[in-house]
XYZ file of C-alpha atoms in Angstrom:
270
model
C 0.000 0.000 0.000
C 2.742 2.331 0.780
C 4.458 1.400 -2.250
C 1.853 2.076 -4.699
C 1.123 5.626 -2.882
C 4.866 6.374 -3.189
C 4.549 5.505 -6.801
C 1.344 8.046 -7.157
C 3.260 10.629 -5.867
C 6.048 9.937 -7.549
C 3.797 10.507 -10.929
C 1.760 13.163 -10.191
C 5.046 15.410 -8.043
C 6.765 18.051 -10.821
C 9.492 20.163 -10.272
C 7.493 23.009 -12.591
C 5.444 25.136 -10.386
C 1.796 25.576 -12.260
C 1.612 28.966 -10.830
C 5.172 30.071 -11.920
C 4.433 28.832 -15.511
C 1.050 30.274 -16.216
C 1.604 33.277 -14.285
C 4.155 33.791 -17.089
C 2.527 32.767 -20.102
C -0.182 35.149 -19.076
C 1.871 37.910 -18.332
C 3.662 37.473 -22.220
C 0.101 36.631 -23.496
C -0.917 40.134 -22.125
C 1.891 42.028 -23.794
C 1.947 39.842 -26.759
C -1.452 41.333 -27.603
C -0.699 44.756 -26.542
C 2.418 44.200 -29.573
C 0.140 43.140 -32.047
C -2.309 46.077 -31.619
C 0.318 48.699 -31.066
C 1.796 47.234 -34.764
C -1.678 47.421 -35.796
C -1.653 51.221 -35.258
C 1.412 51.541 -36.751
C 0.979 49.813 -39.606
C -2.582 51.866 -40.240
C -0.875 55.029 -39.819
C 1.419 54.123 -42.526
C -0.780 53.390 -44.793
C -3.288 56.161 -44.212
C -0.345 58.749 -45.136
C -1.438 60.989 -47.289
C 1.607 61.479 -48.821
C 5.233 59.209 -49.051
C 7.179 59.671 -46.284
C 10.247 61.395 -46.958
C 13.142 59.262 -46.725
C 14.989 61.600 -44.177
C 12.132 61.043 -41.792
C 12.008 57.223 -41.885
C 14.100 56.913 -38.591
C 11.904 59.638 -36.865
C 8.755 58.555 -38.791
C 5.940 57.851 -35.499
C 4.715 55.376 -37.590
C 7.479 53.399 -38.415
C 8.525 53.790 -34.750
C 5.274 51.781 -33.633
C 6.128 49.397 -36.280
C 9.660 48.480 -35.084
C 8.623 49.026 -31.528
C 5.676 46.646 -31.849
C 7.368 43.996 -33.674
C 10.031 43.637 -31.218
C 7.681 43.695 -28.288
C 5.935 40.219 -30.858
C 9.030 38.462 -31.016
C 10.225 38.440 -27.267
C 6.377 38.003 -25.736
C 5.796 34.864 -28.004
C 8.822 33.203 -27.234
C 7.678 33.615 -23.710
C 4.052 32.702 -24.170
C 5.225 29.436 -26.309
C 8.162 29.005 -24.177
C 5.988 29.373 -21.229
C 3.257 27.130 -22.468
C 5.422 24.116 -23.719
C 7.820 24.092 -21.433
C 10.282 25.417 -24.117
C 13.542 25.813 -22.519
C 15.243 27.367 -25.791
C 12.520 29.367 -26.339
C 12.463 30.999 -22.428
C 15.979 31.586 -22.785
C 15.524 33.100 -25.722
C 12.900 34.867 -24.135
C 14.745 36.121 -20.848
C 17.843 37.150 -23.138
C 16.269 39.579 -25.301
C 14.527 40.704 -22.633
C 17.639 41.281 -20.247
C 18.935 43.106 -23.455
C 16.548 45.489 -23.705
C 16.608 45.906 -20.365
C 20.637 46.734 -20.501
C 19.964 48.859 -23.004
C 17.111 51.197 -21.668
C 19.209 51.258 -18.434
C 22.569 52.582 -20.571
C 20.966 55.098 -22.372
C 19.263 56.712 -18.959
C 22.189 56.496 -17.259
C 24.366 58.229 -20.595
C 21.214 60.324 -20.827
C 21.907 61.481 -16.815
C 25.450 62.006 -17.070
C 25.891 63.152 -20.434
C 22.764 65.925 -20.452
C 24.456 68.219 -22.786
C 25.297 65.595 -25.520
C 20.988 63.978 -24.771
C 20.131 67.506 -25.737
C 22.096 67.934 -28.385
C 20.726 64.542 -29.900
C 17.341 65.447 -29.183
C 17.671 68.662 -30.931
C 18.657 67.217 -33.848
C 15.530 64.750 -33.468
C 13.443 67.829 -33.071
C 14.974 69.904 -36.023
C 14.293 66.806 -38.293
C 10.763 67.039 -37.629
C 10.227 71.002 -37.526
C 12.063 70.738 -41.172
C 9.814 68.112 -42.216
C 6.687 69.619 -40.367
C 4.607 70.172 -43.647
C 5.760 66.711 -45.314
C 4.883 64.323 -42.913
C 1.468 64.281 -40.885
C 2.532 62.654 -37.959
C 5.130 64.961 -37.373
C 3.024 67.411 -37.665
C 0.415 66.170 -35.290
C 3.744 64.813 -32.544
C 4.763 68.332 -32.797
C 1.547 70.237 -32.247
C 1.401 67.936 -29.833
C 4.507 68.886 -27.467
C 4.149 72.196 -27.838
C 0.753 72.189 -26.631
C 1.103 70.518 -23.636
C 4.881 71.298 -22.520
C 3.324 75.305 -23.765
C 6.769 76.062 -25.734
C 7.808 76.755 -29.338
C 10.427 75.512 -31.337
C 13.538 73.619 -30.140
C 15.456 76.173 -28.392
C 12.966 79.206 -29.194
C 10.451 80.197 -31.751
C 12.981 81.430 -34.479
C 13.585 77.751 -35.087
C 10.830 77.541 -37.602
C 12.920 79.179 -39.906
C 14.500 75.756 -40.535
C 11.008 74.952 -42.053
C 10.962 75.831 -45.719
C 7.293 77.418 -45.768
C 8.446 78.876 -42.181
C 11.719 80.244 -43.453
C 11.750 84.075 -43.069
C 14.262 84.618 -45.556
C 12.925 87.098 -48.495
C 13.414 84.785 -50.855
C 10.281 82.590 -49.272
C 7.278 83.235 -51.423
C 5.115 81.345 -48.587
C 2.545 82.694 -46.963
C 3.746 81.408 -43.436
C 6.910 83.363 -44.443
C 7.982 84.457 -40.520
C 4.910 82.281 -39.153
C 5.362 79.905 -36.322
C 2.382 76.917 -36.304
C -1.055 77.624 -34.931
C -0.081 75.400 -31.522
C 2.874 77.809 -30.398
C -0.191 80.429 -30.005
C -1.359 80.594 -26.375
C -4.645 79.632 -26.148
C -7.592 82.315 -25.823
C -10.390 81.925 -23.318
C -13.227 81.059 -24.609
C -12.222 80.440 -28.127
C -14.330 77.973 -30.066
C -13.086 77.966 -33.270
C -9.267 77.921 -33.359
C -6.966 80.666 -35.384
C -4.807 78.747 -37.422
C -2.810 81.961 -38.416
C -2.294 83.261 -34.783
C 1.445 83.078 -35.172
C 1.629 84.671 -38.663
C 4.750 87.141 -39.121
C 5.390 86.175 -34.982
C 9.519 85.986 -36.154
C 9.765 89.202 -37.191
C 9.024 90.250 -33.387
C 11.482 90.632 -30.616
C 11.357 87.937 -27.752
C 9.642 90.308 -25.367
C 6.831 91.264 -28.019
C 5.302 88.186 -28.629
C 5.073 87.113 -24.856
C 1.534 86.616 -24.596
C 0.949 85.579 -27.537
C 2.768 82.741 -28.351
C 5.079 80.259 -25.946
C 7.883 82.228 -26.775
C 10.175 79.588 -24.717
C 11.855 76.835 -26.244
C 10.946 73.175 -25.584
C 14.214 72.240 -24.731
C 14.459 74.297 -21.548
C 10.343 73.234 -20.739
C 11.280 69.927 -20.805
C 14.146 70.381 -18.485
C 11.387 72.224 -16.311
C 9.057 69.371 -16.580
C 11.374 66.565 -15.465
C 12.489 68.717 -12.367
C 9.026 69.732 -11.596
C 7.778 66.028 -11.812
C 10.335 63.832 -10.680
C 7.581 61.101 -9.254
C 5.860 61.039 -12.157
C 8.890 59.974 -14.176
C 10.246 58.020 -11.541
C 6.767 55.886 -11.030
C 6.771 55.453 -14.958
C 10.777 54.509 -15.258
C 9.438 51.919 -12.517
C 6.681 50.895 -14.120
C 8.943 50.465 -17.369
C 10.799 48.194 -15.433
C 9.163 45.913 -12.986
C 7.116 44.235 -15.431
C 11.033 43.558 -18.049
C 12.024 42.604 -14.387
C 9.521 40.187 -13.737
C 10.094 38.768 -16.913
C 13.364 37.640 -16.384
C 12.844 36.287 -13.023
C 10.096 34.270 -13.621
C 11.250 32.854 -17.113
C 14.676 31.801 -15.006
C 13.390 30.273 -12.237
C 10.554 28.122 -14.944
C 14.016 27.155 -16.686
C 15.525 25.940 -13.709
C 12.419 23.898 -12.535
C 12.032 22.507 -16.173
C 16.319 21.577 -16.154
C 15.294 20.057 -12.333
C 12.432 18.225 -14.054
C 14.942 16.807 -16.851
C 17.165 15.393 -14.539
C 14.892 13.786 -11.595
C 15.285 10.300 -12.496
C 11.671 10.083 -11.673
């Protein structure tokens, strides 16, 4: 009798924890799904251009962003859904590399990003001047840019004179644009009560002297706002870096330990 309920246990005991591996395949199933819709959006956007992206935006294209961002987010989720699901061991490895990678990497570029400010601006700024150039070719520059300078209330990279680098901005006298010396409708602070909104509030705004156009349009740059920002909101961005993380975190732990228990399971001569 004792024999045969050694031998039951024997068959039924695993080294695998059930709560360890579907926890995990879950938690990639989750995130797997989030990938596919955010490549879904990206992929839509593309195609609902109205016009072809100029090459020189590609690498700063939103879309294409969501794209790459999404598809890398596919690959490391399935391998730990799959790897999760079928006990996988190459595929959680696989799984709790990439992810370690990315992890590595996100945690060298804020730490370059902290200690290296001046050369993180200076990247940004090219970033930035990329997409004020390129503000009338490519919607979703457009819309990213109205964007930030709505909400962080600024103008241009390092102040409203900027949008010169824009060709139908440019307030050379050469321009035959009409937005010659205009700055775009969302450097305009807003006015109370305004329903319908003035798209040429900022005409002929760089031919004015810094202290003119206060009042009427953010006249500081976005650079220096979103220096302000970051000071002014440290647990905000701290409670999102941490949010970035735990779950990549979690990730790792769990797909080790599974790997472990399945390597245990392996070699029980049971």
């Amino acid at each position: 009798m004792d024999r045969e309920s050694n031998l039951n246990r024997a068959e039924t005991f695993s080294f695998v924890n059930p709560w360890i591996r579907y926890f995990l395949f879950f938690f990639s199933f989750l995130f797997w799904v989030f990938s596919l819709l955010i490549v879904g959006i990206g992929v839509y956007a593309k195609v609902q251009k109205a016009t072809d992206t100029v090459r020189d935006t590609f690498l700063i294209d939103p879309a294409v962003i969501l794209i790459v961002v999404g598809v890398v987010m596919f690959f490391i989720t399935f391998c730990g859904c799959i790897g999760a699901l079928r006990e996988n061991i190459r595929l959680l490895k696989t799984f709790s590399f990439t992810l370690t990678l990315v992890f590595l990497i996100q945690l060298v570029i804020a730490v370059l990003g902290f200690f290296h400010s001046d050369q993180t601006r200076d990247a940004l700024g090219k970033f930035v001047k990329k997409a004020i150039v390129h503000y009338r070719d490519d919607l979703d520059l457009q819309n990213l840019m109205d964007y930030i300078q709505k909400e962080f209330k600024c103008c241009g990279w390092n102040n409203y004179t900027d949008w010169s680098w824009n060709l139908y901005f440019n307030c050379s006298q050469e321009n035959p644009s009409s937005e010659r010396c205009a700055v775009p409708y969302s450097c305009c602070t807003p006015v109370p009560g305004e329903t319908v909104i003035n798209t040429m509030c900022g005409f002929g705004i760089q031919t004015q002297q810094s202290q003119e156009v206060d009042g009427s349009i953010f006249s500081v740059g976005c650079a220096d706002r979103a220096v302000l920002w970051i000071e002014s909101h440290l647990l905000l961005v701290g409670a999102l870096t941490l949010g970035l993380a735990l779950p990549q975190i979690a990730g790792i732990v769990l797909s080790q330990i599974l790997i472990s228990q399945i390597q245990d399971e392996i070699a029980s001569p049971f």
